[in-house]
Amino acid sequence: MKRLWRDYLAGSLTRILAALFLIFIVAGTTSLYPLLIQWAYDGFAARSADVIWLAPIAATLVTLVKSAAMYGQAALVNGLMTDLESRLRSELYDHLIEADLAETTRVQTAVHTARFTTDITYVLNAVERFVKNSLRDGLTMLALVGTMFWIDWKLALATLVLAPVAIFPIATIGTRLRKIAGATQARIGDMTAVVQESLGAARVAKTYNLEGWLKARAAGRFDEVRALRVAALNAKARVQPTLEALGGLAVAAVVGFAGWRIVAGEATLGSFTAFISALIFAAQPLNGLGQLHNVLQEGLAALKRLFDTLDTPATIVSAPGAPALAVSSGAIRFEGAGFSYARGAAAVPALADVTLEIPSGATVAFVGPSGAGKSTLFQLMPRLYDLTSGTIHIDGQEIRSVDLVSLRAAIGVVSQDVLLFDDTIAANIALADAAPDPARIAAAAKAAAIHEFIAGLPEGYATRVGERGARLSGGERQRISIARALYKNAPILLLDEATSALDAESEGLVQAALAALSKNRTTLVIAHRLATVLEADLIVVLEDGRVVETGTHTRLLAAGGLYAQLHARQFREVGAPSLAVEHPVGDEG
């Protein structure tokens, strides 16, 4: 909570002080009601004519002042809460966007989503209830206790004897609730992940008749959340009866003690009525204070998870004062490049001692079995991951020594796993260009053999593609992805067999476009087809993260090594001139 105050709330000190001032007014006016009741009751008993018209006026004025103060305080607190909510969400989003890829993929997307929804809601609820319950209700209770002592200090002491009895059970319930809240929010993240995964796999689910299996799997998550929710609700439910019982005991004690004192002539019926009124007015703030501990425990658990996420630093960043990458020719050099994936406490090697010289403007095809390291090599180029050993140079500049933004700006990527944003086709091609050029967009689309299709749509380039491009076919998404790379016009291209999802006619058109695009550019291709390999200036064969062969198609076939084996295997399996080396989605090779 200290950090929340220091980093997020202290800057709004003026508004907070204004809200506190209004809270003091609310507490003060509330404490006046019992005194007004005592004054009116004693005045009526004495048959005072003035009290008959003064009491309603006084009560009305007190009520108006209290109502105005409550509204002003609520408006200020609501403004603070919306500002806090916006800032927490913005900082969390910015952090996750800038975070290392390894960190964002380490946990399920639904867990990150829960930070934006459930956790921030818990934090806001805790802060809001702290202001309302800890400050407003706390000050109101203090004011009412002061009123009780003013009316009858002996009765007040007798009543307050019961207060410490409530502290222990409420504190115990709150501690247990904090543990339950943490477990509940974690299970909700798992549950959301299962739901998202199931809905995203609707086609597969229906094709393989997985409905029953998916329902059973989800039911297990639902039951876990239900059990934790029941435990949390039961813990919260114990607070109200505890406070109710203590309130009843307090009233019983007051009635008995006050009755004895009235009979003895030490108190008046008016003071007794005022004291009981103060107790009744204290019931609501007392209940709020009792519930506060539970809400704070939930908020603290959520706040810890938020800060744990925000405190995880990005390691793949530009070095201080790093110069922009200056691409003159696009020559690439790998020197002893190695990389290992972190799997828990273990490091799993993916690349080892890769040394390559790729000349400027060359087209280099990478082939090899699944898990050989092809995709890993591509992810190291734009520093989605950092090497664990060795170096990569572009035009003599080590990629970790240059500005990260300039490095990624120099690299165009077309992958098999195409991601389109839920935006227009034009926006997906220009992709974050602050001043997109319609002519360039159309030219890129024409080169990618997708312009005629787009032009035939009712809204043309303004057509929205849906979530992840769901309104388009696989081939259409792929061609828009190629148009995106053409529009970017980067000097270095990384192509993961960019034509794999196209029909024969479109493939021919796009192959020609890619050939033109690759001209005078350094192009690295993960090859799955023989046509791609035949056109390459150099073929690099990878196995178990190491370069085992390099050369042209003819030379590698003649050598009779792994490349020749892969080539022969594909001829046997498909009976066609293809090098369709398996490459499943998510393959680290």
C-alpha positions as semicolon CSV with decimal commas, in nm:
position;residue;x (nm);y (nm);z (nm)
1;M;0,000;0,000;0,000
2;K;0,293;0,234;0,067
3;R;0,409;0,196;-0,292
4;L;0,057;0,247;-0,422
5;W;0,040;0,574;-0,231
6;R;0,389;0,689;-0,330
7;D;0,372;0,604;-0,700
8;Y;0,005;0,648;-0,784
9;L;-0,188;0,853;-0,527
10;A;0,052;1,108;-0,376
11;G;0,034;1,319;-0,692
12;S;-0,337;1,376;-0,625
13;L;-0,276;1,511;-0,274
14;T;-0,492;1,822;-0,326
15;R;-0,796;1,618;-0,425
16;I;-0,732;1,374;-0,142
17;L;-0,714;1,655;0,114
18;A;-1,036;1,804;-0,025
19;A;-1,204;1,464;0,007
20;L;-1,074;1,433;0,365
21;F;-1,217;1,774;0,452
22;L;-1,557;1,666;0,321
23;I;-1,526;1,336;0,508
24;F;-1,472;1,533;0,831
25;I;-1,793;1,723;0,755
26;V;-1,984;1,397;0,694
27;A;-1,854;1,252;1,021
28;G;-1,926;1,570;1,215
29;T;-2,280;1,613;1,088
30;T;-2,358;1,246;1,155
31;S;-2,247;1,288;1,516
32;L;-2,487;1,583;1,555
33;Y;-2,800;1,371;1,501
34;P;-2,798;1,209;1,849
35;L;-2,743;1,551;2,010
36;L;-3,034;1,693;1,810
37;I;-3,249;1,401;1,922
38;Q;-3,154;1,457;2,288
39;W;-3,222;1,831;2,262
40;A;-3,557;1,776;2,089
41;Y;-3,664;1,497;2,326
42;D;-3,581;1,698;2,637
43;G;-3,748;2,007;2,482
44;F;-4,063;1,815;2,404
45;A;-4,067;1,674;2,757
46;A;-4,037;2,030;2,891
47;R;-4,310;2,144;2,646
48;S;-4,078;2,408;2,491
49;A;-4,254;2,590;2,206
50;D;-3,926;2,690;2,038
51;V;-3,813;2,330;1,996
52;I;-4,123;2,247;1,793
53;W;-4,009;2,466;1,498
54;L;-3,633;2,483;1,562
55;A;-3,575;2,105;1,571
56;P;-3,703;2,036;1,214
57;I;-3,505;2,331;1,076
58;A;-3,186;2,219;1,251
59;A;-3,231;1,859;1,132
60;T;-3,292;1,977;0,775
61;L;-2,982;2,198;0,774
62;V;-2,763;1,918;0,913
63;T;-2,901;1,677;0,651
64;L;-2,841;1,920;0,364
65;V;-2,482;1,987;0,472
66;K;-2,414;1,614;0,514
67;S;-2,569;1,526;0,176
68;A;-2,368;1,794;-0,008
69;A;-2,047;1,680;0,162
70;M;-2,120;1,314;0,077
71;Y;-2,177;1,399;-0,289
72;G;-1,861;1,609;-0,312
73;Q;-1,655;1,341;-0,140
74;A;-1,797;1,068;-0,368
75;A;-1,724;1,275;-0,681
76;L;-1,363;1,333;-0,573
77;V;-1,307;0,968;-0,480
78;N;-1,465;0,847;-0,806
79;G;-1,231;1,075;-1,000
80;L;-0,933;0,938;-0,810
81;M;-1,045;0,579;-0,874
82;T;-1,093;0,626;-1,248
83;D;-0,753;0,796;-1,277
84;L;-0,591;0,513;-1,080
85;E;-0,767;0,251;-1,291
86;S;-0,658;0,414;-1,616
87;R;-0,298;0,452;-1,501
88;L;-0,268;0,096;-1,369
89;R;-0,410;-0,048;-1,691
90;S;-0,191;0,173;-1,910
91;E;0,129;0,093;-1,719
92;L;0,051;-0,278;-1,713
93;Y;-0,026;-0,283;-2,086
94;D;0,285;-0,080;-2,172
95;H;0,497;-0,311;-1,958
96;L;0,364;-0,628;-2,119
97;I;0,405;-0,485;-2,470
98;E;0,767;-0,395;-2,393
99;A;0,838;-0,716;-2,198
100;D;1,067;-0,988;-2,328
101;L;0,894;-1,244;-2,549
102;A;1,013;-1,517;-2,314
103;E;0,831;-1,349;-2,026
104;T;0,501;-1,286;-2,207
105;T;0,487;-1,643;-2,341
106;R;0,586;-1,797;-2,007
107;V;0,231;-1,769;-1,875
108;Q;-0,106;-1,806;-2,044
109;T;-0,264;-1,505;-2,210
110;A;-0,566;-1,540;-1,982
111;V;-0,344;-1,487;-1,677
112;H;-0,229;-1,154;-1,818
113;T;-0,591;-1,071;-1,900
114;A;-0,688;-1,139;-1,539
115;R;-0,439;-0,873;-1,427
116;F;-0,630;-0,615;-1,635
117;T;-0,972;-0,721;-1,513
118;T;-0,996;-0,912;-1,185
119;D;-0,681;-0,790;-1,013
120;I;-0,722;-0,421;-1,095
121;T;-1,087;-0,441;-0,987
122;Y;-0,983;-0,588;-0,652
123;V;-0,722;-0,314;-0,603
124;L;-0,966;-0,036;-0,689
125;N;-1,230;-0,185;-0,461
126;A;-0,979;-0,201;-0,176
127;V;-0,867;0,162;-0,222
128;E;-1,224;0,289;-0,255
129;R;-1,340;0,096;0,050
130;F;-1,035;0,217;0,242
131;V;-1,139;0,577;0,177
132;K;-1,505;0,513;0,250
133;N;-1,468;0,270;0,540
134;S;-1,133;0,342;0,698
135;L;-1,155;0,720;0,664
136;R;-1,521;0,817;0,640
137;D;-1,662;0,538;0,857
138;G;-1,364;0,554;1,091
139;L;-1,401;0,927;1,145
140;T;-1,778;0,891;1,177
141;M;-1,728;0,624;1,444
142;L;-1,483;0,848;1,632
143;A;-1,727;1,139;1,614
144;L;-2,013;0,922;1,738
145;V;-1,802;0,780;2,019
146;G;-1,716;1,137;2,115
147;T;-2,088;1,215;2,114
148;M;-2,154;0,913;2,336
149;F;-1,896;1,034;2,587
150;W;-2,047;1,381;2,571
151;I;-2,392;1,241;2,645
152;D;-2,292;0,990;2,913
153;W;-1,929;0,890;2,962
154;K;-2,014;0,602;3,195
155;L;-2,248;0,445;2,938
156;A;-1,984;0,499;2,669
157;L;-1,718;0,317;2,871
158;A;-1,955;0,029;2,936
159;T;-2,026;-0,001;2,563
160;L;-1,663;0,020;2,447
161;V;-1,561;-0,271;2,669
162;L;-1,709;-0,501;2,402
163;A;-1,514;-0,347;2,110
164;P;-1,185;-0,541;2,154
165;V;-1,380;-0,867;2,147
166;A;-1,455;-0,808;1,775
167;I;-1,096;-0,748;1,667
168;F;-0,958;-1,102;1,698
169;P;-1,224;-1,293;1,497
170;I;-1,236;-1,029;1,223
171;A;-0,855;-1,025;1,189
172;T;-0,844;-1,407;1,176
173;I;-1,112;-1,417;0,906
174;G;-0,927;-1,153;0,702
175;T;-0,595;-1,342;0,712
176;R;-0,762;-1,659;0,589
177;L;-0,948;-1,464;0,321
178;R;-0,624;-1,320;0,181
179;K;-0,491;-1,672;0,120
180;I;-0,818;-1,782;-0,037
181;A;-0,830;-1,468;-0,255
182;G;-0,483;-1,535;-0,396
183;A;-0,570;-1,895;-0,481
184;T;-0,907;-1,794;-0,627
185;Q;-0,760;-1,533;-0,861
186;A;-0,498;-1,782;-0,982
187;R;-0,768;-2,043;-1,054
188;I;-0,981;-1,783;-1,233
189;G;-0,684;-1,719;-1,463
190;D;-0,657;-2,092;-1,538
191;M;-1,032;-2,115;-1,596
192;T;-1,028;-1,820;-1,837
193;A;-0,737;-1,975;-2,027
194;V;-0,929;-2,300;-2,073
195;V;-1,237;-2,113;-2,198
196;Q;-1,034;-1,902;-2,443
197;E;-0,847;-2,205;-2,570
198;S;-1,168;-2,405;-2,617
199;L;-1,347;-2,128;-2,807
200;G;-1,040;-2,068;-3,023
201;A;-1,029;-2,438;-3,112
202;A;-1,396;-2,463;-3,210
203;R;-1,323;-2,611;-3,555
204;V;-1,090;-2,877;-3,417
205;A;-1,332;-2,954;-3,133
206;K;-1,618;-3,025;-3,372
207;T;-1,404;-3,214;-3,622
208;Y;-1,266;-3,449;-3,355
209;N;-1,587;-3,466;-3,147
210;L;-1,410;-3,310;-2,851
211;E;-1,716;-3,143;-2,700
212;G;-1,748;-3,396;-2,417
213;W;-1,378;-3,389;-2,335
214;L;-1,368;-3,009;-2,338
215;K;-1,675;-2,988;-2,116
216;A;-1,522;-3,227;-1,863
217;R;-1,193;-3,039;-1,863
218;A;-1,367;-2,704;-1,815
219;A;-1,595;-2,848;-1,546
220;G;-1,289;-2,935;-1,340
221;R;-1,170;-2,573;-1,353
222;F;-1,520;-2,445;-1,275
223;D;-1,540;-2,674;-0,969
224;E;-1,203;-2,548;-0,841
225;V;-1,318;-2,186;-0,869
226;R;-1,656;-2,270;-0,715
227;A;-1,496;-2,437;-0,411
228;L;-1,267;-2,140;-0,350
229;R;-1,552;-1,894;-0,401
230;V;-1,764;-2,081;-0,145
231;A;-1,477;-2,069;0,104
232;A;-1,430;-1,695;0,044
233;L;-1,801;-1,617;0,071
234;N;-1,833;-1,822;0,389
235;A;-1,538;-1,637;0,541
236;K;-1,696;-1,303;0,453
237;A;-2,033;-1,420;0,584
238;R;-1,889;-1,474;0,933
239;V;-1,814;-1,104;0,977
240;Q;-2,172;-0,976;0,970
241;P;-2,311;-1,218;1,233
242;T;-2,012;-1,145;1,458
243;L;-2,077;-0,772;1,442
244;E;-2,452;-0,826;1,478
245;A;-2,404;-1,032;1,793
246;L;-2,169;-0,776;1,943
247;G;-2,414;-0,499;1,854
248;G;-2,694;-0,684;2,030
249;L;-2,478;-0,733;2,338
250;A;-2,392;-0,362;2,335
251;V;-2,759;-0,259;2,319
252;A;-2,849;-0,504;2,596
253;A;-2,570;-0,367;2,815
254;V;-2,674;-0,007;2,746
255;V;-3,043;-0,072;2,818
256;G;-2,966;-0,249;3,143
257;F;-2,705;-0,002;3,267
258;A;-2,897;0,308;3,150
259;G;-3,220;0,184;3,305
260;W;-3,048;0,139;3,638
261;R;-2,898;0,491;3,618
262;I;-3,232;0,652;3,519
263;V;-3,406;0,483;3,811
264;A;-3,125;0,608;4,035
265;G;-3,174;0,960;3,900
266;E;-2,825;0,979;3,744
267;A;-2,950;1,008;3,381
268;T;-3,249;1,137;3,189
269;L;-3,472;0,964;2,937
270;G;-3,353;1,216;2,677
271;S;-2,987;1,125;2,726
272;F;-3,075;0,755;2,708
273;T;-3,264;0,806;2,380
274;A;-2,976;1,009;2,235
275;F;-2,725;0,742;2,337
276;I;-2,929;0,464;2,175
277;S;-2,957;0,682;1,861
278;A;-2,578;0,720;1,853
279;L;-2,544;0,341;1,875
280;I;-2,790;0,296;1,587
281;F;-2,609;0,555;1,374
282;A;-2,281;0,373;1,452
283;A;-2,411;0,041;1,317
284;Q;-2,352;0,120;0,948
285;P;-1,995;0,256;0,980
286;L;-1,912;-0,026;1,223
287;N;-2,030;-0,283;0,968
288;G;-1,825;-0,109;0,698
289;L;-1,513;-0,119;0,915
290;G;-1,575;-0,488;0,986
291;Q;-1,592;-0,569;0,614
292;L;-1,291;-0,349;0,533
293;H;-1,031;-0,600;0,651
294;N;-1,164;-0,866;0,413
295;V;-1,166;-0,629;0,115
296;L;-0,815;-0,505;0,195
297;Q;-0,679;-0,861;0,205
298;E;-0,823;-0,932;-0,141
299;G;-0,683;-0,603;-0,270
300;L;-0,338;-0,662;-0,123
301;A;-0,318;-1,008;-0,281
302;A;-0,411;-0,860;-0,621
303;L;-0,174;-0,566;-0,576
304;K;0,116;-0,801;-0,509
305;R;0,053;-0,985;-0,835
306;L;0,030;-0,657;-1,027
307;F;0,357;-0,529;-0,886
308;D;0,527;-0,866;-0,939
309;T;0,441;-0,831;-1,309
310;L;0,543;-0,464;-1,330
311;D;0,870;-0,533;-1,146
312;T;0,986;-0,795;-1,396
313;P;1,237;-0,599;-1,604
314;A;1,283;-0,635;-1,978
315;T;1,632;-0,761;-2,057
316;I;1,619;-0,726;-2,437
317;V;1,655;-0,350;-2,468
318;S;1,878;-0,103;-2,646
319;A;2,208;-0,034;-2,477
320;P;2,232;0,321;-2,336
321;G;2,331;0,558;-2,616
322;A;2,321;0,281;-2,877
323;P;2,347;0,416;-3,233
324;A;2,091;0,335;-3,499
325;L;2,170;0,041;-3,724
326;A;2,321;0,168;-4,049
327;V;2,240;-0,083;-4,323
328;S;2,463;-0,028;-4,623
329;S;2,455;-0,364;-4,800
330;G;2,276;-0,608;-4,569
331;A;2,562;-0,854;-4,518
332;I;2,505;-1,084;-4,219
333;R;2,763;-1,276;-4,016
334;F;2,702;-1,535;-3,745
335;E;3,004;-1,605;-3,527
336;G;2,975;-1,899;-3,288
337;A;2,608;-1,818;-3,231
338;G;2,445;-2,028;-2,962
339;F;2,115;-2,020;-2,779
340;S;1,940;-2,220;-2,508
341;Y;1,574;-2,200;-2,406
342;A;1,494;-2,182;-2,037
343;R;1,268;-2,469;-1,930
344;G;1,216;-2,420;-1,560
345;A;1,558;-2,445;-1,399
346;A;1,703;-2,627;-1,701
347;A;1,854;-2,478;-2,017
348;V;1,758;-2,659;-2,339
349;P;2,010;-2,603;-2,621
350;A;1,852;-2,492;-2,950
351;L;2,155;-2,359;-3,141
352;A;2,523;-2,427;-3,094
353;D;2,829;-2,267;-3,253
354;V;2,659;-2,144;-3,571
355;T;2,911;-1,964;-3,790
356;L;2,793;-1,830;-4,125
357;E;2,874;-1,557;-4,376
358;I;2,573;-1,435;-4,573
359;P;2,671;-1,196;-4,852
360;S;2,480;-0,880;-4,929
361;G;2,173;-0,942;-5,144
362;A;2,198;-1,321;-5,119
363;T;1,900;-1,553;-5,078
364;V;1,981;-1,821;-4,822
365;A;1,754;-2,121;-4,761
366;F;1,759;-2,298;-4,425
367;V;1,647;-2,661;-4,422
368;G;1,650;-2,936;-4,166
369;P;1,425;-3,161;-3,961
370;S;1,183;-3,027;-3,702
371;G;1,366;-2,889;-3,399
372;A;1,686;-2,829;-3,595
373;G;1,699;-2,460;-3,497
374;K;1,561;-2,284;-3,805
375;S;1,290;-2,081;-3,631
376;T;1,522;-2,008;-3,340
377;L;1,773;-1,858;-3,580
378;F;1,503;-1,633;-3,724
379;Q;1,391;-1,519;-3,378
380;L;1,746;-1,422;-3,285
381;M;1,786;-1,189;-3,582
382;P;1,539;-0,919;-3,461
383;R;1,635;-0,997;-3,099
384;L;1,308;-1,157;-2,997
385;Y;1,552;-1,360;-2,792
386;D;1,916;-1,284;-2,721
387;L;2,206;-1,513;-2,794
388;T;2,351;-1,703;-2,502
389;S;2,685;-1,723;-2,681
390;G;2,850;-1,581;-2,990
391;T;2,747;-1,281;-3,198
392;I;2,540;-1,175;-3,500
393;H;2,659;-0,885;-3,715
394;I;2,477;-0,684;-3,982
395;D;2,714;-0,486;-4,201
396;G;2,979;-0,525;-3,932
397;Q;2,756;-0,400;-3,647
398;E;2,683;-0,640;-3,361
399;I;2,304;-0,642;-3,325
400;R;2,310;-0,600;-2,945
401;S;2,517;-0,283;-2,979
402;V;2,267;-0,094;-3,197
403;D;1,930;0,064;-3,125
404;L;1,666;-0,208;-3,103
405;V;1,398;-0,010;-3,290
406;S;1,631;0,054;-3,583
407;L;1,732;-0,314;-3,591
408;R;1,373;-0,433;-3,616
409;A;1,288;-0,162;-3,868
410;A;1,554;-0,310;-4,097
411;I;1,400;-0,658;-4,094
412;G;1,081;-0,767;-4,270
413;V;0,916;-1,091;-4,160
414;V;0,660;-1,316;-4,327
415;S;0,567;-1,622;-4,124
416;Q;0,347;-1,926;-4,171
417;D;0,161;-1,823;-3,856
418;V;0,000;-1,506;-3,991
419;L;-0,141;-1,259;-3,739
420;L;-0,378;-0,991;-3,860
421;F;-0,523;-0,732;-3,625
422;D;-0,897;-0,669;-3,598
423;D;-0,872;-0,361;-3,817
424;T;-0,902;-0,268;-4,183
425;I;-0,704;-0,437;-4,458
426;A;-0,523;-0,109;-4,527
427;A;-0,424;-0,074;-4,161
428;N;-0,296;-0,432;-4,156
429;I;-0,077;-0,368;-4,460
430;A;0,059;-0,029;-4,348
431;L;0,076;-0,151;-3,985
432;A;0,140;0,143;-3,750
433;D;0,257;0,378;-4,024
434;A;0,162;0,721;-3,889
435;A;0,099;0,850;-4,242
436;P;0,001;0,549;-4,456
437;D;0,031;0,597;-4,831
438;P;-0,272;0,452;-5,016
439;A;-0,073;0,423;-5,339
440;R;0,202;0,223;-5,166
441;I;-0,059;0,005;-4,997
442;A;-0,223;-0,074;-5,330
443;A;0,115;-0,138;-5,496
444;A;0,214;-0,380;-5,220
445;A;-0,121;-0,558;-5,250
446;K;-0,082;-0,589;-5,628
447;A;0,265;-0,737;-5,588
448;A;0,125;-0,987;-5,336
449;A;-0,158;-1,086;-5,576
450;I;-0,430;-0,971;-5,335
451;H;-0,533;-0,634;-5,485
452;E;-0,808;-0,770;-5,711
453;F;-0,965;-0,959;-5,422
454;I;-0,959;-0,647;-5,201
455;A;-1,095;-0,423;-5,475
456;G;-1,388;-0,662;-5,518
457;L;-1,496;-0,624;-5,155
458;P;-1,783;-0,379;-5,084
459;E;-1,561;-0,169;-4,858
460;G;-1,235;-0,238;-5,039
461;Y;-0,927;-0,158;-4,833
462;A;-1,153;-0,031;-4,550
463;T;-1,287;-0,384;-4,493
464;R;-1,228;-0,507;-4,138
465;V;-1,067;-0,851;-4,124
466;G;-1,207;-0,969;-3,788
467;E;-1,023;-1,114;-3,492
468;R;-0,690;-1,257;-3,611
469;G;-0,819;-1,217;-3,969
470;A;-1,103;-1,466;-3,914
471;R;-1,310;-1,322;-4,202
472;L;-1,043;-1,415;-4,456
473;S;-0,916;-1,747;-4,585
474;G;-0,569;-1,875;-4,499
475;G;-0,435;-1,782;-4,841
476;E;-0,585;-1,434;-4,823
477;R;-0,431;-1,375;-4,482
478;Q;-0,095;-1,495;-4,610
479;R;-0,100;-1,262;-4,908
480;I;-0,190;-0,964;-4,689
481;S;0,104;-1,059;-4,468
482;I;0,328;-1,059;-4,775
483;A;0,186;-0,721;-4,879
484;R;0,275;-0,596;-4,531
485;A;0,639;-0,699;-4,583
486;L;0,640;-0,542;-4,928
487;Y;0,503;-0,216;-4,784
488;K;0,766;-0,212;-4,509
489;N;1,038;-0,242;-4,774
490;A;1,303;-0,355;-4,525
491;P;1,656;-0,433;-4,653
492;I;1,662;-0,774;-4,481
493;L;1,382;-1,031;-4,523
494;L;1,298;-1,333;-4,311
495;L;1,054;-1,562;-4,493
496;D;0,913;-1,875;-4,334
497;E;0,809;-2,038;-4,663
498;A;0,576;-1,745;-4,722
499;T;0,379;-1,911;-5,002
500;S;0,290;-2,233;-4,818
501;A;-0,079;-2,144;-4,773
502;L;-0,144;-2,031;-5,132
503;D;-0,307;-2,209;-5,422
504;A;-0,099;-2,286;-5,728
505;E;-0,208;-1,979;-5,925
506;S;-0,152;-1,734;-5,640
507;E;0,173;-1,904;-5,548
508;G;0,314;-1,839;-5,891
509;L;0,219;-1,472;-5,872
510;V;0,356;-1,428;-5,523
511;Q;0,676;-1,618;-5,598
512;A;0,742;-1,369;-5,876
513;A;0,666;-1,081;-5,639
514;L;0,896;-1,224;-5,373
515;A;1,168;-1,274;-5,631
516;A;1,142;-0,907;-5,725
517;L;1,129;-0,808;-5,360
518;S;1,435;-1,018;-5,278
519;K;1,640;-0,859;-5,552
520;N;1,927;-0,659;-5,400
521;R;1,803;-0,757;-5,055
522;T;1,945;-1,012;-4,815
523;T;1,679;-1,281;-4,780
524;L;1,673;-1,568;-4,533
525;V;1,413;-1,838;-4,603
526;I;1,301;-2,136;-4,399
527;A;1,247;-2,368;-4,693
528;H;0,984;-2,640;-4,719
529;R;0,961;-2,663;-5,097
530;L;1,210;-2,762;-5,360
531;A;1,136;-2,454;-5,574
532;T;1,251;-2,229;-5,293
533;V;1,571;-2,427;-5,248
534;L;1,655;-2,431;-5,617
535;E;1,635;-2,051;-5,637
536;A;1,855;-1,995;-5,330
537;D;2,213;-1,874;-5,365
538;L;2,308;-2,084;-5,062
539;I;2,146;-2,370;-4,870
540;V;2,223;-2,412;-4,500
541;V;2,134;-2,751;-4,350
542;L;2,072;-2,758;-3,975
543;E;2,049;-3,056;-3,742
544;D;2,022;-3,046;-3,363
545;G;2,101;-2,675;-3,363
546;R;2,422;-2,707;-3,564
547;V;2,514;-2,632;-3,924
548;V;2,598;-2,968;-4,078
549;E;2,608;-2,873;-4,447
550;T;2,618;-2,568;-4,672
551;G;2,614;-2,544;-5,049
552;T;2,390;-2,538;-5,355
553;H;2,117;-2,790;-5,429
554;T;2,330;-2,981;-5,679
555;R;2,639;-2,995;-5,459
556;L;2,447;-3,105;-5,151
557;L;2,269;-3,382;-5,340
558;A;2,603;-3,501;-5,472
559;A;2,749;-3,499;-5,120
560;G;2,492;-3,757;-5,008
561;G;2,453;-3,607;-4,661
562;L;2,150;-3,503;-4,456
563;Y;2,016;-3,277;-4,730
564;A;2,018;-3,564;-4,979
565;Q;1,842;-3,786;-4,723
566;L;1,570;-3,526;-4,661
567;H;1,527;-3,478;-5,034
568;A;1,498;-3,852;-5,099
569;R;1,256;-3,896;-4,808
570;Q;1,023;-3,631;-4,944
571;F;1,026;-3,790;-5,289
572;R;0,930;-4,124;-5,134
573;E;0,655;-3,973;-4,915
574;V;0,485;-3,736;-5,159
575;G;0,608;-3,855;-5,495
576;A;0,674;-3,497;-5,604
577;P;0,971;-3,262;-5,618
578;S;0,922;-3,114;-5,271
579;L;1,131;-3,054;-4,966
580;A;0,836;-3,021;-4,728
581;V;1,030;-3,077;-4,410
582;E;0,786;-3,094;-4,121
583;H;0,752;-2,766;-3,935
584;P;0,460;-2,767;-3,690
585;V;0,326;-2,450;-3,534
586;G;0,530;-2,362;-3,226
587;D;0,831;-2,565;-3,346
588;E;1,145;-2,421;-3,198
589;G;1,339;-2,530;-3,500
